[in-house]
Each structure stands twice: as C-alpha cells, then as structure tokens.
CSV table of C-alpha atoms and ligand atoms in Angstrom, one decimal:
chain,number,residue,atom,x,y,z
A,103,UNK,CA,31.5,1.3,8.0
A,104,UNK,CA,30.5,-2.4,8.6
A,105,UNK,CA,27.0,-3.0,9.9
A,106,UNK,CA,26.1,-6.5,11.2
A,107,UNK,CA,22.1,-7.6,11.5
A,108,UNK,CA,21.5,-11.1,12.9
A,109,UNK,CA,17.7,-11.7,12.2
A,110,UNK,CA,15.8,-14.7,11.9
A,111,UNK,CA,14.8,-16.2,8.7
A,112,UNK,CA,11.8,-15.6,7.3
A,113,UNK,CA,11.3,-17.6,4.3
A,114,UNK,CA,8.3,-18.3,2.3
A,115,UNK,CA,6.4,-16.0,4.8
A,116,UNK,CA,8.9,-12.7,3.9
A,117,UNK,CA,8.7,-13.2,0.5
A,118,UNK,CA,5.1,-13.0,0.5
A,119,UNK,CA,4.8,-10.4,3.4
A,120,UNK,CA,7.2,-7.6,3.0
A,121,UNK,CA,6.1,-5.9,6.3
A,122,UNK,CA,7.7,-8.6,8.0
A,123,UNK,CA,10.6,-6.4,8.3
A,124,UNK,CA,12.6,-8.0,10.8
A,125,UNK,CA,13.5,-10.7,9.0
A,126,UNK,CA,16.8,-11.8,7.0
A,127,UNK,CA,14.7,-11.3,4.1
A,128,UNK,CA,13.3,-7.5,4.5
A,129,UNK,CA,16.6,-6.6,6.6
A,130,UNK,CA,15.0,-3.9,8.6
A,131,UNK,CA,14.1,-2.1,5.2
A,132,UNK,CA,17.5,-0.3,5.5
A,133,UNK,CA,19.5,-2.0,3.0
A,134,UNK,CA,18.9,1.3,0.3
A,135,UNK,CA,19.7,3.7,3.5
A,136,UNK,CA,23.2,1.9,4.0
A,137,UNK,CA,24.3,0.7,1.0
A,138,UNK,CA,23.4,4.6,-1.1
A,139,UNK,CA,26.0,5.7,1.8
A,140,UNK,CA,28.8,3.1,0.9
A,141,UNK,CA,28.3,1.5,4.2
A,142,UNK,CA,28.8,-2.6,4.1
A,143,UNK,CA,25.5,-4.3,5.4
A,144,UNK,CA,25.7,-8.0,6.3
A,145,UNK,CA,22.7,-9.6,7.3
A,146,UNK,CA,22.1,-13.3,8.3
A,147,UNK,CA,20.4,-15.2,10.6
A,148,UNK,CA,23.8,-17.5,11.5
A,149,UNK,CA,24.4,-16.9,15.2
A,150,UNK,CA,26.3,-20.1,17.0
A,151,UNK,CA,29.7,-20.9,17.3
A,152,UNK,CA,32.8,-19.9,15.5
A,153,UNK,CA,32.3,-20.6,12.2
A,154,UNK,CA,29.0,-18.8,12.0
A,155,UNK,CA,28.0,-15.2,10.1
A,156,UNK,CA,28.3,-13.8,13.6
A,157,UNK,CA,31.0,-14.3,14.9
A,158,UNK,CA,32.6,-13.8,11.9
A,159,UNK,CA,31.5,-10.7,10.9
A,160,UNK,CA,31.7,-9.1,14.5
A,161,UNK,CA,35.3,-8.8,14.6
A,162,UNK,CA,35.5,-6.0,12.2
A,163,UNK,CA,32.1,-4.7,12.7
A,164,UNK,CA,31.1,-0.8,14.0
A,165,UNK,CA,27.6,-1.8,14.2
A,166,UNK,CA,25.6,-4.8,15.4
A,167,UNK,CA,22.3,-4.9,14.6
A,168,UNK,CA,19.8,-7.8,16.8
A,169,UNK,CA,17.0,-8.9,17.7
A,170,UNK,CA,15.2,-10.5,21.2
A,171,UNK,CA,13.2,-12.7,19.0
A,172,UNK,CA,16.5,-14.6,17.2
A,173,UNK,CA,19.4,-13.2,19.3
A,174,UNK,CA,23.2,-13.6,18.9
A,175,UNK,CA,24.5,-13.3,22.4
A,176,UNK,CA,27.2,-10.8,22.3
A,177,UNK,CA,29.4,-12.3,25.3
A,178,UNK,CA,32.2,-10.6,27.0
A,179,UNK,CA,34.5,-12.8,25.2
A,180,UNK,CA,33.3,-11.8,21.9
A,181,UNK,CA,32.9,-8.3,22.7
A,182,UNK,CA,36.7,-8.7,23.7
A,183,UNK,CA,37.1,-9.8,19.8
A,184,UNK,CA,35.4,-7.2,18.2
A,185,UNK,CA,37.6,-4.5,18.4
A,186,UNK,CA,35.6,-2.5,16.2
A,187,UNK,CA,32.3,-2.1,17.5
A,188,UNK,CA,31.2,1.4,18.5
A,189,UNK,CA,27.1,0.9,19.1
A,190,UNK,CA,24.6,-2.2,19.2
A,191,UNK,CA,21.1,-1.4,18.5
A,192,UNK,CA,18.1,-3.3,19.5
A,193,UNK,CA,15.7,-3.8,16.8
A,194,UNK,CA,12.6,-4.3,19.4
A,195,UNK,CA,13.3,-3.8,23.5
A,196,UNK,CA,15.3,-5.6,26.3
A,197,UNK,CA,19.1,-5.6,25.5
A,198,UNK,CA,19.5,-8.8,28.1
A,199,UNK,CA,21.9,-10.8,25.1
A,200,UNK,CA,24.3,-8.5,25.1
A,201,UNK,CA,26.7,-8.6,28.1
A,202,UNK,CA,25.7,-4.8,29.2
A,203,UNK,CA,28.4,-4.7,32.1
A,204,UNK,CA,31.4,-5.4,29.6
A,205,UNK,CA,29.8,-3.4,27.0
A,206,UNK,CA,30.4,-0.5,29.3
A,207,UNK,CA,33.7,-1.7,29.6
A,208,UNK,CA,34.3,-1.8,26.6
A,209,UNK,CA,33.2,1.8,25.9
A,210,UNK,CA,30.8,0.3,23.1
A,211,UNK,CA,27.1,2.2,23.1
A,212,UNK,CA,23.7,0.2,23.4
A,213,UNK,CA,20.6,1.3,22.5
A,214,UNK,CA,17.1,-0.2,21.8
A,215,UNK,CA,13.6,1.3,20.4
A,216,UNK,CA,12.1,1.8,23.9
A,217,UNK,CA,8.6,1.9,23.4
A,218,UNK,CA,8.5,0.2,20.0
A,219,UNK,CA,6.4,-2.9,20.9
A,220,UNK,CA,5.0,-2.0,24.5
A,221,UNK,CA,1.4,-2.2,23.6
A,222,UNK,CA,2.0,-4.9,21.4
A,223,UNK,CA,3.4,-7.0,24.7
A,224,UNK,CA,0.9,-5.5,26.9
A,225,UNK,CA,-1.9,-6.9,24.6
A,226,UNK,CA,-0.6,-10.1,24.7
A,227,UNK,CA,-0.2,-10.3,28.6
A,228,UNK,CA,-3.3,-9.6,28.9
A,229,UNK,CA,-4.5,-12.0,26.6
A,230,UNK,CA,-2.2,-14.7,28.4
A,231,UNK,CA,-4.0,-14.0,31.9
A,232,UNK,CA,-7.5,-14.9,30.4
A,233,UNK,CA,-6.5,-17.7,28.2
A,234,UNK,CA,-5.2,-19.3,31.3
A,235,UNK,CA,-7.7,-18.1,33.9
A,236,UNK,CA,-10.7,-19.4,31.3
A,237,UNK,CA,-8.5,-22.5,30.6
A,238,UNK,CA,-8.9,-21.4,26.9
A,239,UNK,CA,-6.6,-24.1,25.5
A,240,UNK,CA,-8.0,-27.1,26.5
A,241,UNK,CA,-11.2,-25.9,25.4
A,242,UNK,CA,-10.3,-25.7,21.8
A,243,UNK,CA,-8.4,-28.5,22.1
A,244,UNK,CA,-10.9,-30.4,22.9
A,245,UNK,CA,-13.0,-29.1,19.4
A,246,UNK,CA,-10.4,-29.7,17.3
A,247,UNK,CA,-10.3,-33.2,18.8
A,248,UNK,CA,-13.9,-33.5,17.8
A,249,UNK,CA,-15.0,-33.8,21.8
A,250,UNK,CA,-17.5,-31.7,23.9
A,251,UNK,CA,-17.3,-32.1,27.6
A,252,UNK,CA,-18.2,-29.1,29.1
A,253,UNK,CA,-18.0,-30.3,32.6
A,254,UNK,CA,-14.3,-31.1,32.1
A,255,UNK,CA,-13.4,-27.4,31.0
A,256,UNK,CA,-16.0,-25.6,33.6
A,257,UNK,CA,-14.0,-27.1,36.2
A,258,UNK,CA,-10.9,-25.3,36.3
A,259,UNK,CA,-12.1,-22.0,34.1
A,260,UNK,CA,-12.6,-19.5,36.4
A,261,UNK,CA,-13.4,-14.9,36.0
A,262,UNK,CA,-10.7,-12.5,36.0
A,263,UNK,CA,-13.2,-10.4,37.9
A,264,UNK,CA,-12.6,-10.2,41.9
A,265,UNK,CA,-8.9,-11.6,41.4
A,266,UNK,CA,-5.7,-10.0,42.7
A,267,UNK,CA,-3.0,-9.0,39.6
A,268,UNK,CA,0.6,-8.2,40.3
A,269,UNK,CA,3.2,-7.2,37.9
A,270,UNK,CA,6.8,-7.5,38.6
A,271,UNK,CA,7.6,-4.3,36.7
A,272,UNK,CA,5.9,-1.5,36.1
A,273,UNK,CA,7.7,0.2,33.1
A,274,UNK,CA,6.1,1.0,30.0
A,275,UNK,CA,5.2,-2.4,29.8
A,276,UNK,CA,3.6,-3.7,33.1
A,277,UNK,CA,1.9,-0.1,33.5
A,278,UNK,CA,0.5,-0.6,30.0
A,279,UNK,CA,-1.3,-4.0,31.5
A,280,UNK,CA,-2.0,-2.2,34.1
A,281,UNK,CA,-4.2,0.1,32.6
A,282,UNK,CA,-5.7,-2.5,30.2
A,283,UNK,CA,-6.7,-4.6,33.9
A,284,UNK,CA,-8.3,-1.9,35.2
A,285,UNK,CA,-11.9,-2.1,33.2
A,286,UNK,CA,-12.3,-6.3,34.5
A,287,UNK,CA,-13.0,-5.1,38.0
A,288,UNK,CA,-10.1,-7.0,39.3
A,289,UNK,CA,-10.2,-7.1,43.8
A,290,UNK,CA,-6.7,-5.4,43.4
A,291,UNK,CA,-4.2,-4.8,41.3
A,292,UNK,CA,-0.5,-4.7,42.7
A,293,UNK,CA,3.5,-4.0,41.6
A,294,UNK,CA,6.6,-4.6,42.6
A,295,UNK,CA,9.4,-2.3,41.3
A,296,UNK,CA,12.4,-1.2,42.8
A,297,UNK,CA,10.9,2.6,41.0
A,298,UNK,CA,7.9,3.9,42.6
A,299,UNK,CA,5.3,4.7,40.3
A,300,UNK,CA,4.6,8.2,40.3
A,301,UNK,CA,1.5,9.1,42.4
A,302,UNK,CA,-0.6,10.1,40.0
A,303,UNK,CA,0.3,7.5,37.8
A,304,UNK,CA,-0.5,4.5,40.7
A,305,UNK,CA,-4.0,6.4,41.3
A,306,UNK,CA,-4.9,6.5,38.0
A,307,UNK,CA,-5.1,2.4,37.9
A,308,UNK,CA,-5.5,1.8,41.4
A,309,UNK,CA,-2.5,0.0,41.6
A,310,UNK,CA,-1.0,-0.4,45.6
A,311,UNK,CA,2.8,-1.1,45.5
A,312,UNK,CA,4.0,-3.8,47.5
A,313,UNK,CA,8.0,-3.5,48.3
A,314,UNK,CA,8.5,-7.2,49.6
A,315,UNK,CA,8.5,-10.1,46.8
A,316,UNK,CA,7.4,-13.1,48.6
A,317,UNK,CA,4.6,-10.9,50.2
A,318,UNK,CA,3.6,-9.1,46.9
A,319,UNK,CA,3.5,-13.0,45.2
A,320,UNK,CA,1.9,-14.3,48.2
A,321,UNK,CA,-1.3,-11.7,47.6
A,322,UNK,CA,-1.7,-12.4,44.1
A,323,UNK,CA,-3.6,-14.6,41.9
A,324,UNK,CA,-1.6,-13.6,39.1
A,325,UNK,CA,1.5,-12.8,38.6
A,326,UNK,CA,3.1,-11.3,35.3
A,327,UNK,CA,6.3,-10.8,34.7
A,328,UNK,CA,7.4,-7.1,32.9
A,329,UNK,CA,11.1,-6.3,34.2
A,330,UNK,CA,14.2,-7.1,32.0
A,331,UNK,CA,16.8,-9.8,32.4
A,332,UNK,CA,19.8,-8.7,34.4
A,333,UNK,CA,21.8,-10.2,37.2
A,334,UNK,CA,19.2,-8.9,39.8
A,335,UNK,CA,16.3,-10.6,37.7
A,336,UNK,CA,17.8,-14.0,36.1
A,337,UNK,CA,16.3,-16.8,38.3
A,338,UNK,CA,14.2,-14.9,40.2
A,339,UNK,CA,10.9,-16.9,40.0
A,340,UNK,CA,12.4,-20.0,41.4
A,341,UNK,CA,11.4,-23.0,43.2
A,342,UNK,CA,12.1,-20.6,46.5
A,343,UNK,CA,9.9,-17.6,45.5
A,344,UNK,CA,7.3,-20.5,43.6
A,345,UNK,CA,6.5,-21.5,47.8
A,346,UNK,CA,5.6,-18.3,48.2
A,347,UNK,CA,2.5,-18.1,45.5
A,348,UNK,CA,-0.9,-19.0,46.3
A,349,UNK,CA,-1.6,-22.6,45.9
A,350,UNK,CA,-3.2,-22.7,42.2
A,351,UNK,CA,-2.0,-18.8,40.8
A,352,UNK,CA,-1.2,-18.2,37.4
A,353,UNK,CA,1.5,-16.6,36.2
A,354,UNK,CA,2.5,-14.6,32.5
A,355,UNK,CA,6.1,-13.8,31.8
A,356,UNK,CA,6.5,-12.4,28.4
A,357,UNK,CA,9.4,-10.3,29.9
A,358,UNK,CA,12.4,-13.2,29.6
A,359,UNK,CA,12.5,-16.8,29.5
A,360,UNK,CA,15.3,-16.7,32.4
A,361,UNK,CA,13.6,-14.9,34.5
A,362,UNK,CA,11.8,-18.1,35.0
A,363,UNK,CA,13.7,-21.4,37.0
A,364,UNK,CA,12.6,-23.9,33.8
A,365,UNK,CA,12.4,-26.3,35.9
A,366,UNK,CA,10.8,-24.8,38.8
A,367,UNK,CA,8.1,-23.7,36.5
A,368,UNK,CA,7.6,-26.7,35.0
A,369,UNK,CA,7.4,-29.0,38.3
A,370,UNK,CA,5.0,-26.0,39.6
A,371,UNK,CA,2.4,-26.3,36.5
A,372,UNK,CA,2.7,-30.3,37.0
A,373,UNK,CA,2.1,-30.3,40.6
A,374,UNK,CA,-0.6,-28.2,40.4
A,375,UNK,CA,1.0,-25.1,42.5
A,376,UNK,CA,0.8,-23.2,39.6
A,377,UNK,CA,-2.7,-23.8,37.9
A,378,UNK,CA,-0.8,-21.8,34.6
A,379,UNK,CA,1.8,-20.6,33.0
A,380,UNK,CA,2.2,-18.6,29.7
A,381,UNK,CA,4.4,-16.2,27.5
A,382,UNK,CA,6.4,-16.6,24.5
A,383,UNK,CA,9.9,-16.1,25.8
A,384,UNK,CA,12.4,-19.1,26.8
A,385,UNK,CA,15.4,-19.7,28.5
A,386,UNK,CA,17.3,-20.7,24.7
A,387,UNK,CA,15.7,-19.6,21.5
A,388,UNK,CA,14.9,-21.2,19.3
A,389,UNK,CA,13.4,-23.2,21.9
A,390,UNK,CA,14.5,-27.1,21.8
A,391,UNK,CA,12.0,-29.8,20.6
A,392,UNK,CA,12.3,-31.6,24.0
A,393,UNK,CA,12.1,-28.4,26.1
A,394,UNK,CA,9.6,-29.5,29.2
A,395,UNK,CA,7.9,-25.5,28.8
A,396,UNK,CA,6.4,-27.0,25.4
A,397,UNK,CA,4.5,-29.7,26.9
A,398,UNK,CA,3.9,-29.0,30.6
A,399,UNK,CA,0.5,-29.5,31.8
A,400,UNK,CA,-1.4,-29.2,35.1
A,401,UNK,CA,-3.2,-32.0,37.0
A,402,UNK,CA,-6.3,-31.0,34.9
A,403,UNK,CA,-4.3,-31.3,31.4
A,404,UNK,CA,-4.4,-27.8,30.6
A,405,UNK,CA,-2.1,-24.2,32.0
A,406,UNK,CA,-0.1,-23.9,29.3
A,407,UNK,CA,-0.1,-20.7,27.1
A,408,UNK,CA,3.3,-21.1,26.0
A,409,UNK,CA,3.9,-19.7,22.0
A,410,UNK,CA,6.9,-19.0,20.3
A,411,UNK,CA,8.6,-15.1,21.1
A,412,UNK,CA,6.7,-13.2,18.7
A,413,UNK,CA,4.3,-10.8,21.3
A,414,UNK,CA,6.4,-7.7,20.6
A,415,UNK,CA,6.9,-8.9,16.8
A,416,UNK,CA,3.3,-7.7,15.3
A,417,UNK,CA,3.5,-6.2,12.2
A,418,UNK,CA,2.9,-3.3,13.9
A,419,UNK,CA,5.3,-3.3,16.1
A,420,UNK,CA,8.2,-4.1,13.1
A,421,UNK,CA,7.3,-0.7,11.3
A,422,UNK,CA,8.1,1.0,14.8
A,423,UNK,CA,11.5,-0.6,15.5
A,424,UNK,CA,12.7,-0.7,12.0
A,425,UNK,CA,11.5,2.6,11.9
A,426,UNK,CA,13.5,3.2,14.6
A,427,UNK,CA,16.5,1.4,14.2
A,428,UNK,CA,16.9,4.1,11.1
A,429,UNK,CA,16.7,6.8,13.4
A,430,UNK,CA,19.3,5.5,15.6
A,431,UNK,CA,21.6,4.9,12.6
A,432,UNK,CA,20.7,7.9,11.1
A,433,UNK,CA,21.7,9.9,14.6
A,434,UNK,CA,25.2,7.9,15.1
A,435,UNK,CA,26.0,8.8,11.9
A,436,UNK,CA,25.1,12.2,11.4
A,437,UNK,CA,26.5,12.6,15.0
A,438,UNK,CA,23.3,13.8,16.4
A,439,UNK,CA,21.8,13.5,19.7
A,440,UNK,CA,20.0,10.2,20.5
A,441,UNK,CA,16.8,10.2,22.0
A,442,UNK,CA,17.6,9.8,25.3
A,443,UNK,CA,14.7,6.8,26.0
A,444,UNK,CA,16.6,4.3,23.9
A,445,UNK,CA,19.6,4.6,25.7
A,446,UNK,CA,21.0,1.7,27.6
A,447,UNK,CA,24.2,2.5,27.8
A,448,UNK,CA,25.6,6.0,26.2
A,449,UNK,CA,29.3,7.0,25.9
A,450,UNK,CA,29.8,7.1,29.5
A,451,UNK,CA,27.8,3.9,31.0
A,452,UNK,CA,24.4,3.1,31.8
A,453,UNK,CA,21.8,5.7,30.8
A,454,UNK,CA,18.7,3.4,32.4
A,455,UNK,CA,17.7,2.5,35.6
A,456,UNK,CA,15.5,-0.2,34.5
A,457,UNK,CA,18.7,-3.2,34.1
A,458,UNK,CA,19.5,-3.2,37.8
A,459,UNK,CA,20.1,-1.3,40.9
A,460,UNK,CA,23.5,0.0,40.7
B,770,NAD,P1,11.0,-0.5,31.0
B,770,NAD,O1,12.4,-0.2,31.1
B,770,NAD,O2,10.0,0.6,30.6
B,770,NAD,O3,10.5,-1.0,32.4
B,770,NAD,C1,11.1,-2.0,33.1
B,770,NAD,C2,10.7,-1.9,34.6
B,770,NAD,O4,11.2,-3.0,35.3
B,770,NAD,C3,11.3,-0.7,35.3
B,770,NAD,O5,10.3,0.1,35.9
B,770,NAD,C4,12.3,-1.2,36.2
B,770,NAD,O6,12.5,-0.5,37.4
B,770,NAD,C5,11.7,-2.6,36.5
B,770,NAD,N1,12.6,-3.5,37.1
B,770,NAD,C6,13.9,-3.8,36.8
B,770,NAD,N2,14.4,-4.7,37.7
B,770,NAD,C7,13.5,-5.1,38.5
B,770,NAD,C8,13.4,-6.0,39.6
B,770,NAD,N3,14.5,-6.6,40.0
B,770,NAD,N4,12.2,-6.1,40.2
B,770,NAD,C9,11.1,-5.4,39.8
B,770,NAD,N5,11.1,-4.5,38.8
B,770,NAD,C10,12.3,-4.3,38.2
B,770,NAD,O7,10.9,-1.7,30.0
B,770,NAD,P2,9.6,-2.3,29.2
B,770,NAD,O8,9.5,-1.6,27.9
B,770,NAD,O9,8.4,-2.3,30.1
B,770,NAD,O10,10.1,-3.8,28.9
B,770,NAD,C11,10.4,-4.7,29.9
B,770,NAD,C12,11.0,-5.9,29.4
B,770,NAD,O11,10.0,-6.6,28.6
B,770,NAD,C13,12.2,-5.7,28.4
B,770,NAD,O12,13.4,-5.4,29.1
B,770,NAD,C14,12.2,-7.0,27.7
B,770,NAD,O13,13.0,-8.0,28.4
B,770,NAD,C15,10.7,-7.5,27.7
B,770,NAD,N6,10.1,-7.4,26.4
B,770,NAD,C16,9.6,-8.5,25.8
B,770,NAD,C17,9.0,-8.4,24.5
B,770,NAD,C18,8.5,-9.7,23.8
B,770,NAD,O14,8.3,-9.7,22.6
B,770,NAD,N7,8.2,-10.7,24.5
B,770,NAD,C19,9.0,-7.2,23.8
B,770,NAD,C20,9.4,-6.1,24.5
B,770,NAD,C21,10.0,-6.2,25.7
C-alpha cells in the first residue's frame, strides 16, 4: 500500500525538536509502523502544481495523509486522478482542503482526529479576544520600540468584563471557549449554530442561542469564529454581514481563513468598524508577503492579532493527532471499526453534521 503525507517542513527546528511531529522531518512518528508492514510511505512538503510530490504521488496512492496547517488541496479534478485512494486522514481537525462533496462521490473515506487540538484552539481564542480587547500589541510594540506612552494604549484598551461574546459555532471548539468565558463575568455570552446546544450544556455556561446571524452579530462585542469551511460557511463574514456588527467589535476567527471576505476584513479593521481582528488561519497558506491581513491596522495603529496557523499545532496537540492518525491507520488496516467521531465521511457519505446542512 502507498501512503502519501504532505506536511510542512520543519527544518533546523525538527531536527532539534523531535516532538514536532507533524513535520516532513518527524513524519507523524509512523515511518517504523508502515515501513515494518511493507507499506510505501512518501512524505514531503511539495504541494503545488503538476510537477510537485503531490500530485505525483496521489495518482497511485491508497492513503493521503494532510494537514490544515500546510495543506495540499485535494480538488475534484485530482481526486478524479487518483484512482487509487481509499481514505484521507486529517492529521489535526477541519477537512475543508479536501473537496468532501466529490470525495463522496468518489466513494473515498475522510476522516480527522476530532478532538485532537480543541483545547489547544480554544486557548488560543481566548487569548486572541484579550490581546485585542487590551490592545496588547501595540503595547509591546511600543517597548520594543523603546517608547512609553501610556495615554496612547489606554485609549483604545478596554475589560472583557460586562461585554457581549458570540461564537459562530459551538462544537467542541466554540463550547470549549465558551466555558473558558464564563469566569470574566462577560454581560452575555451568545451562539449561533444551526445544532442546538443541548440544555444542559447551554445552562451550564449561560450561553442564550440566537438563530438569526445579523441579529446574533448585531448584539455582540465579539465575535469568534468556530464552525468549519464548507459551502454554507466560505464568505460568510462579508462586507454585508460586517454592517451588521457593532461599530468598533472585535472579532477571532481561528476556524478558517475563508470564512473571512479578506478584503472586507481588512477595509473593516482600517475604517475602524472593526476595532480588531485576530487568528492564525488565511485565505492561502503559506500566507503571501503582501497579504493586506499581515499589516492591517485600525485608525489607532493597533487590532491586529494575526499569527501564522499554528493554534491547534502545540506540541501537545501533535502527540494527539499523530497519535491518532496511527489509530486510524491502524483500524483501516486491520479492518476494524473507526471511532465514529473522526468520521467525515464513512463508506456511505457524510458521517457529520458539522460540514453543512444537507
Ligand atoms: P465541531 O464539528 O465539533 O463543531 C463545529 C460546529 O460548527 C458544529 O456545532 C456545527 O453545527 C457548527 N456549524 C457548521 N456550520 C455552521 C454554520 N453555517 N453556522 C453556524 N455553525 C455552524 O468542530 P470543532 O472541533 O469545534 O472545529 C471547528 C473548526 O475549527 C474545524 O472544522 C476547523 O476548521 C477549525 N480548527 C482550526 C484549528 C487551528 O489550528 N486554527 C484547529 C482545529 C480546528
């Protein structure tokens, strides 16, 4: 059997860190697994056009290993090549770069490590809200300069405490910021999911739903972003929804870049309508030097908290989902139930709920 990993390079930092599993260099830790089986393990972090590892290899590959934080977009048409492929697994969560409705299709199964890195992310979100809300960056920015102006910080730094915070999503993810909200004594926190929460679940972080989008956005002072990228998500905070937030909100999306209009966001922050914006995930990664998310700033000449994708890439997190990724090799080839959680899509078509409404 062929397996196929496209990772991203790690260099100097693998060599030196061998817990940085998810890297070209570590390969997931499974290269002992597959190799003491006889199975063919290609691993590179080559992912555009024709003549890269990629799209070379996938032709004749059963399995295609990825990654969110480097990903090789598995398109219909190359899906349509690879005449081979059985099963895609996602070392991490959020299968968005593969094309899940030809997938099905194609009868090919997709799974991820769901739960892998959800506190990881969570952590981060909430560390994005305050950044912003303090207007963190500027401050240090201004140290590192060698300035001290407090006046000029105090002026747009505001508490979390007595603010409204909405998450678009409340999966394992967005109820996991949820429940790390709940101790700053936020005035309310909100969601908007297409799945109700259970009862018990929305008491226990006193979070009221809200089932319209423009209304939900319209209460909040933040807004973070916890749903995947699918066809019902992809552009759905645009310059359209963007009149709909309070004049001066911040929002976190750590979810997917796309999720995001680029360009909405970026007028947004530089207007002022936004007073923020901050995650690690962008609409093409690696992210371009000239990309207008690096260097977007507000009136004030801070609200940005943008970093590269690496929230749900702890070294934490890469012992779960290599961990993981193992198990779901291990079950496909011992032909042994998967864990149901990780499926995306299973023999017979989609297994979730969370890609869509359909
Ligand atoms: P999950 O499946 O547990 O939850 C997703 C939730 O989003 C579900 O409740 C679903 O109903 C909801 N949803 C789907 N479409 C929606 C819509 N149109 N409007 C509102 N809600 C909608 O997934 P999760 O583990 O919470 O992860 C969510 C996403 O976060 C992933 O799909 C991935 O894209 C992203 N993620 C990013 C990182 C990172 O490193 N930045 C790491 C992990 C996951």
């Amino acid at each position: 059997m062929k397996v196929l990993a496209i990772l991203y390079n790690g260099y100097k930092a693998a060599e030196e860190e061998p817990a940085l599993l998810g890297t070209v260099e570590n390969k997931l830790g499974l290269v002992e697994y597959l190799q003491s089986q006889g199975h063919e393990f290609i691993v590179s972090s080559s992912k555009e056009g024709p003549d890269s590892d990629f799209e070379k290899h996938i032709v004749d590959a059963e399995v295609y290993i990825s990654t969110p934080f480097h990903p090789g977009y598995l398109t219909a048409d190359l899906i349509a090549k690879a005449k081979n492929l059985k099963l895609c697994v996602t070392a991490g969560v959020g299968s968005d770069h593969v094309d899940l409705n030809a997938a099905v299709k194609a009868g090919i199964q997709v799974l991820e490590v769901s739960g892998s890195n959800v506190v990881s992310v969570a952590e981060h979100v909430v560390m994005s809200i305050l950044l912003l809300v303090r207007n963190f960056v500027p401050a240090h920015e201004m140290i590192e300069r060698g300035d001290w102006q407090v006046s000029d910080i105090a002026r747009n730094a505001y508490d979390l405490e007595g603010k409204v915070v909405g998450t678009i999503g409340a999966g394992r993810i967005g109820y996991r910021v949820l429940q790390r909200l709940l101790p700053f004594n936020t005035k309310e926190l909100l969601y908007y999911d297409y799945s109700a929460l259970p009862a018990e679940a929305a008491a226990a972080v006193k979070a009221r739903r809200v089932e319209d989008l423009k209304e939900f956005v319209s209460q909040c002072d933040v807004v973070t972003v916890n749903c995947p990228l699918h066809e019902g998500t992809r552009g759905l905070v645009n310059t359209e929804l963007l009149k709909h937030f309070k004049k001066g909100a911040w929002l976190v999306n750590t979810a997917r870049g796309a999720i995001c209009d680029k360009d909405a966001v970026a007028e947004a922050v530089k207007s002022g309508h936004l007073r923020g914006y901050a995650g690690d995930v962008w609409n093409v990664q690696p992210a371009p030097k000239d990309h207008s998310w690096r260097y977007m700033k507000n009136p004030l000449g801070g609200g940005n908290g943008m970093v590269p994708h690496y929230s749900g890439t702890t070294l934490d997190a890469q012992a779960r989902y290599a961990a993981g990724v193992r198990s779901i090799l291990q079950n496909y080839l011992e032909d042994k139930p998967q864990d149901p959680g990780n499926i995306i899509i299973g023999k017979t078509g989609y297994e979730t709920k969370a890609y869509g409404q359909r």
